[in-house]
XYZ file of C-alpha atoms in Angstrom:
271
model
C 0.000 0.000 0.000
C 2.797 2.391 0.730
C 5.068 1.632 -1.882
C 1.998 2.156 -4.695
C 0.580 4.963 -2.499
C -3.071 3.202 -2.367
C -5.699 4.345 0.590
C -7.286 0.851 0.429
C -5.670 -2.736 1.144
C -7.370 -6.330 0.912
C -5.694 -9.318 2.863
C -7.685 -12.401 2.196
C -6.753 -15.863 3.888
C -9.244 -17.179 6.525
C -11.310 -14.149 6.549
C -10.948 -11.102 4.490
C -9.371 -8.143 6.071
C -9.505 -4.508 5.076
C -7.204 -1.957 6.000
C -7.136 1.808 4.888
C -4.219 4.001 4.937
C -5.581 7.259 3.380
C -5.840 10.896 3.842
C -8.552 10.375 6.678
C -6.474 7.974 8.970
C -4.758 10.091 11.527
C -2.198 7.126 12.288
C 1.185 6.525 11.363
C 0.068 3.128 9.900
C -2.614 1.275 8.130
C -5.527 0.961 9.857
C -7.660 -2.163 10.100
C -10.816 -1.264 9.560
C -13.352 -4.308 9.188
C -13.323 -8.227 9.004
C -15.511 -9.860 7.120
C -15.853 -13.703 7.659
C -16.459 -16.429 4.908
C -20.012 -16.798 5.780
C -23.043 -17.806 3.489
C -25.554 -14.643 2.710
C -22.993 -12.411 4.903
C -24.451 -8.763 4.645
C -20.666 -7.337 5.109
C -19.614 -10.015 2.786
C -22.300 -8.139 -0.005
C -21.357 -5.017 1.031
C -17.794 -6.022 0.133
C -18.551 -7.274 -3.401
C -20.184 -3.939 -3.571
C -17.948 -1.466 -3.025
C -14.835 -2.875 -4.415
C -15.955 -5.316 -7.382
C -14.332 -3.178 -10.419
C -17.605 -2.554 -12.401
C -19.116 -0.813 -9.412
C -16.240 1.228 -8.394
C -17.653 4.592 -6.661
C -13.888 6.602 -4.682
C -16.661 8.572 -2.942
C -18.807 5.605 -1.666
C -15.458 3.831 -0.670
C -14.405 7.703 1.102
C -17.311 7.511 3.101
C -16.773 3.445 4.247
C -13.766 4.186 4.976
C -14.802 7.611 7.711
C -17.791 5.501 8.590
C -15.254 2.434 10.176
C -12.630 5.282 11.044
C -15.073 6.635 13.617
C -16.155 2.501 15.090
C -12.280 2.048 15.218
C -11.939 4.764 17.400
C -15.021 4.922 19.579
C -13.902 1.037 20.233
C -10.310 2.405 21.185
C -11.565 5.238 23.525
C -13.900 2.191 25.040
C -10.953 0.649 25.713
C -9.155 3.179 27.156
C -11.395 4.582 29.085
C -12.414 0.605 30.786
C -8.485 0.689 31.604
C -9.167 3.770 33.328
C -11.987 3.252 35.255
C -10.512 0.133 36.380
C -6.964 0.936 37.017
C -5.445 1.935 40.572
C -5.324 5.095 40.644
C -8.905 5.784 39.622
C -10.234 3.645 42.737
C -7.537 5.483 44.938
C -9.505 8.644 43.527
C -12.649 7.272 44.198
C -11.715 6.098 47.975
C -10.711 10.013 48.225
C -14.576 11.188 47.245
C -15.557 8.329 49.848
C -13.682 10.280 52.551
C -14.445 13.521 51.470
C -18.388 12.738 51.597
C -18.316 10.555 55.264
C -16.113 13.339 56.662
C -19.544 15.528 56.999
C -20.458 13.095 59.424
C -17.631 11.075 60.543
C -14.237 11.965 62.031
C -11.208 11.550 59.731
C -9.830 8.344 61.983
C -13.080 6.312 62.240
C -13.186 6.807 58.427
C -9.511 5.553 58.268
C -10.290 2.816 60.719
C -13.538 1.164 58.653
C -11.712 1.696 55.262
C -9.009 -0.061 56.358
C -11.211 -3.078 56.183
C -12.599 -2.755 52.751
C -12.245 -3.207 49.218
C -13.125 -1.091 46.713
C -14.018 -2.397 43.056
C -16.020 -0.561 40.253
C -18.988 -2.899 39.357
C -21.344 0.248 38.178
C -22.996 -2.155 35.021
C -25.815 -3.445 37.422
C -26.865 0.618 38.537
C -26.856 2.074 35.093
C -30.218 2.012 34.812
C -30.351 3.606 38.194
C -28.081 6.446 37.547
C -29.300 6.940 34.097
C -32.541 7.540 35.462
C -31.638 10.551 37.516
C -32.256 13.633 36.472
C -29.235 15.620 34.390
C -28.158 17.063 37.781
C -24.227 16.682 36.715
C -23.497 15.341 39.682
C -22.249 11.839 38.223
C -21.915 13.119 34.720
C -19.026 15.866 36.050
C -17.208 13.185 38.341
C -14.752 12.366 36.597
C -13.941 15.776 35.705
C -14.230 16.619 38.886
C -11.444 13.989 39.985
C -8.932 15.408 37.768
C -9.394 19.014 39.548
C -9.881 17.781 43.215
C -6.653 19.675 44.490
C -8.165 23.114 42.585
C -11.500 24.811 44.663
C -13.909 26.080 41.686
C -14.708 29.786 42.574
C -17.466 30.665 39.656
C -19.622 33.340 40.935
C -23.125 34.047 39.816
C -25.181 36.985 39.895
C -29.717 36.579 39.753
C -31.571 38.721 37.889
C -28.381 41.015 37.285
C -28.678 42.633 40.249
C -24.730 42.884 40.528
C -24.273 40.292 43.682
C -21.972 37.754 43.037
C -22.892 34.671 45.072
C -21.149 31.446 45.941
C -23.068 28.204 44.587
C -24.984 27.647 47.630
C -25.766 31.079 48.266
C -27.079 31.585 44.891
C -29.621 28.615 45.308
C -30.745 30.041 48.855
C -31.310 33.507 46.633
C -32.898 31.788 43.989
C -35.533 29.745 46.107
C -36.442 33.052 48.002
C -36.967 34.456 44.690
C -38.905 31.746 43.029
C -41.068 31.339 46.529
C -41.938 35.110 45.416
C -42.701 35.034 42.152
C -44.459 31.411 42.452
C -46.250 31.010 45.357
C -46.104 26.919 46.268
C -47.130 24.366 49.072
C -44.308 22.791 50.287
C -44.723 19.505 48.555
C -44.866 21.192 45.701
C -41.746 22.974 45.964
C -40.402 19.214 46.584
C -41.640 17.864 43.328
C -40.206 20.996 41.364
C -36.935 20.881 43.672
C -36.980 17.054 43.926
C -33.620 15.690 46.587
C -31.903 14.106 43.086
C -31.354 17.523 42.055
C -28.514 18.159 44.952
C -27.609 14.027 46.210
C -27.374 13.165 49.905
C -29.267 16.100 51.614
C -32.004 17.158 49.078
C -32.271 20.476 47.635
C -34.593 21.713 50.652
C -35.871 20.230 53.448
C -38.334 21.042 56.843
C -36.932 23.173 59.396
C -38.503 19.991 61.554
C -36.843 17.483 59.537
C -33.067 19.460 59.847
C -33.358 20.099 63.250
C -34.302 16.169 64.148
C -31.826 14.945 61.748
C -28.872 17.000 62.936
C -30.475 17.740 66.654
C -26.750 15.955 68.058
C -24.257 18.259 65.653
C -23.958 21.863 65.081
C -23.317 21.194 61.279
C -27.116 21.070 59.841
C -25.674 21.383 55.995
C -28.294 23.575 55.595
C -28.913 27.520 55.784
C -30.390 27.440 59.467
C -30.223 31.152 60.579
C -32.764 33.989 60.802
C -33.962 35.274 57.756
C -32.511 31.898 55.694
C -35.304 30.211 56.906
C -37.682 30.431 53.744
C -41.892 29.614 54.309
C -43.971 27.751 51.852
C -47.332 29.364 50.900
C -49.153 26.390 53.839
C -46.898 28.052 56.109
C -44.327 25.399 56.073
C -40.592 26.276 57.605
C -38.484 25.110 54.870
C -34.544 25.667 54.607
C -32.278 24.967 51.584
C -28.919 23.015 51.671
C -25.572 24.512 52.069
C -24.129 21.566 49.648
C -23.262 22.554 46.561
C -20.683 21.970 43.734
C -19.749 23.238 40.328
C -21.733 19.632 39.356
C -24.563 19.643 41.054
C -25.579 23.557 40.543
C -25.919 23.201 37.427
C -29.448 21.536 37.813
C -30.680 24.507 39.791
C -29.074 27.039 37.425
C -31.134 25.372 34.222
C -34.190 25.614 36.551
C -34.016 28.997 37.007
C -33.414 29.958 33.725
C -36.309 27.945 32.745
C -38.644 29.710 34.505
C -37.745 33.194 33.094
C -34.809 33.926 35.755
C -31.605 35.746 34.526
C -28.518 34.078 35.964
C -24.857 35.143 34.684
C -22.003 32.663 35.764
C -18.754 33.874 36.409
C -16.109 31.223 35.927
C -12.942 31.567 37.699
């Protein structure tokens, strides 16, 4: 192929092989691009006939083949890569680091040590896809493996409601934007939990009862929620409600798309 300068090769023994070393492959190489078995009625093996039998010889059709397999050669190698990473050592040391990070609103740093000591960690996620697929687009999961690669760096975006000129921290812009909403859309409580549904922010729900916080955290000072005076929001049946201090540059983004859905101006300023 080289020495003739020809985009397309044929090796046929036990199967037929194609490779393709044209202007579209981005390696150094040839690139094997499909085998086609010696099977009876084989649609690949008609397909084959097809596009390089001499009296139906078409460069464009055989152009596009060729960026068609291209692309399935290379989704198939960033499969591959990306199983090695998911699987390899240092991504489970990085997920045994979100572990801690998450307990350590609740546990001590040595009782964490102390039970982890004792336990294995192994990614098995094919048996919760369809869980996690059916949460909401919250970012949360989709953003965590971005999220890995920055965990040393502490995102400072900034966002400012209805242009008013405040620039607030992430959970300070969703206490802002619930008192606003609350304003302009009067709602019983459980509806403000069906619109704000617990997905939407993970572990401590994007708002909870002032009843429910103070049982849940009545033995720590840390309620992980905005507990003081005038944070303290009331549905339209009179409800105490608060709204959770918890919030990343992952999760926001579910409350961000909320607000701009229902008519609210929200400018993010990335640091």
């Amino acid at each position: 192929m080289r020495q003739f300068k020809l985009p397309f090769g044929l090796l046929i023994g036990p199967q037929i092989q194609i490779f393709y070393d044209g202007l579209l492959n981005p390696e150094d190489n040839a690139v094997l691009i499909e085998t086609i078995e010696f099977k009876r009625g084989s649609s690949e093996g008609e397909r084959f006939v097809q596009l390089f039998s001499k009296a139906n010889f078409n460069l464009l059709a055989l152009k596009e083949y060729a960026a068609t397999y291209l692309k399935l050669v290379k989704r198939a190698a960033d499969i591959q890569k990306l199983k090695q990473k998911i699987t390899s050592e240092k991504f489970t040391l990085q997920i045994a680091f979100l572990i801690k990070q998450e307990l350590s609103k609740d546990y001590n740093r040595e009782m964490i040590d102390e039970v982890m000591q004792n336990i294995d960690i192994h990614v098995d996620i094919k048996k919760y896809l369809p869980v996690l697929n059916s949460i909401p687009d919250s970012g949360i999961l989709k953003n965590t493996v971005s999220n890995l690669k920055n965990k040393g760096q502490h995102d400072s975006t900034r966002y400012i409601l209805n242009g008013n000129g405040i620039k607030l921290a992430k959970n300070r812009f969703v206490l802002e934007f619930i008192r606003e909403y609350i304003k302009r859309f009067p709602s019983e409580f459980r509806h403000l939990k069906e619109v704000f549904h617990d997905s939407l922010q993970g572990s401590t729900g994007v708002i909870n009862s002032l009843e429910l916080v103070n049982k849940k955290y009545a033995h720590t000072p840390k309620k992980r929620h905005f507990v003081q005076g005038n944070e303290i929001l009331t549905s339209s049946d009179h409800i105490p409600f608060v709204v959770s201090t918890e919030w990343s540059i992952g999760n926001v983004q579910s409350i961000v798309r909320i607000a701009r859905e229902k008519g609210f101006i929200v400018e993010e300023l990335r640091n």
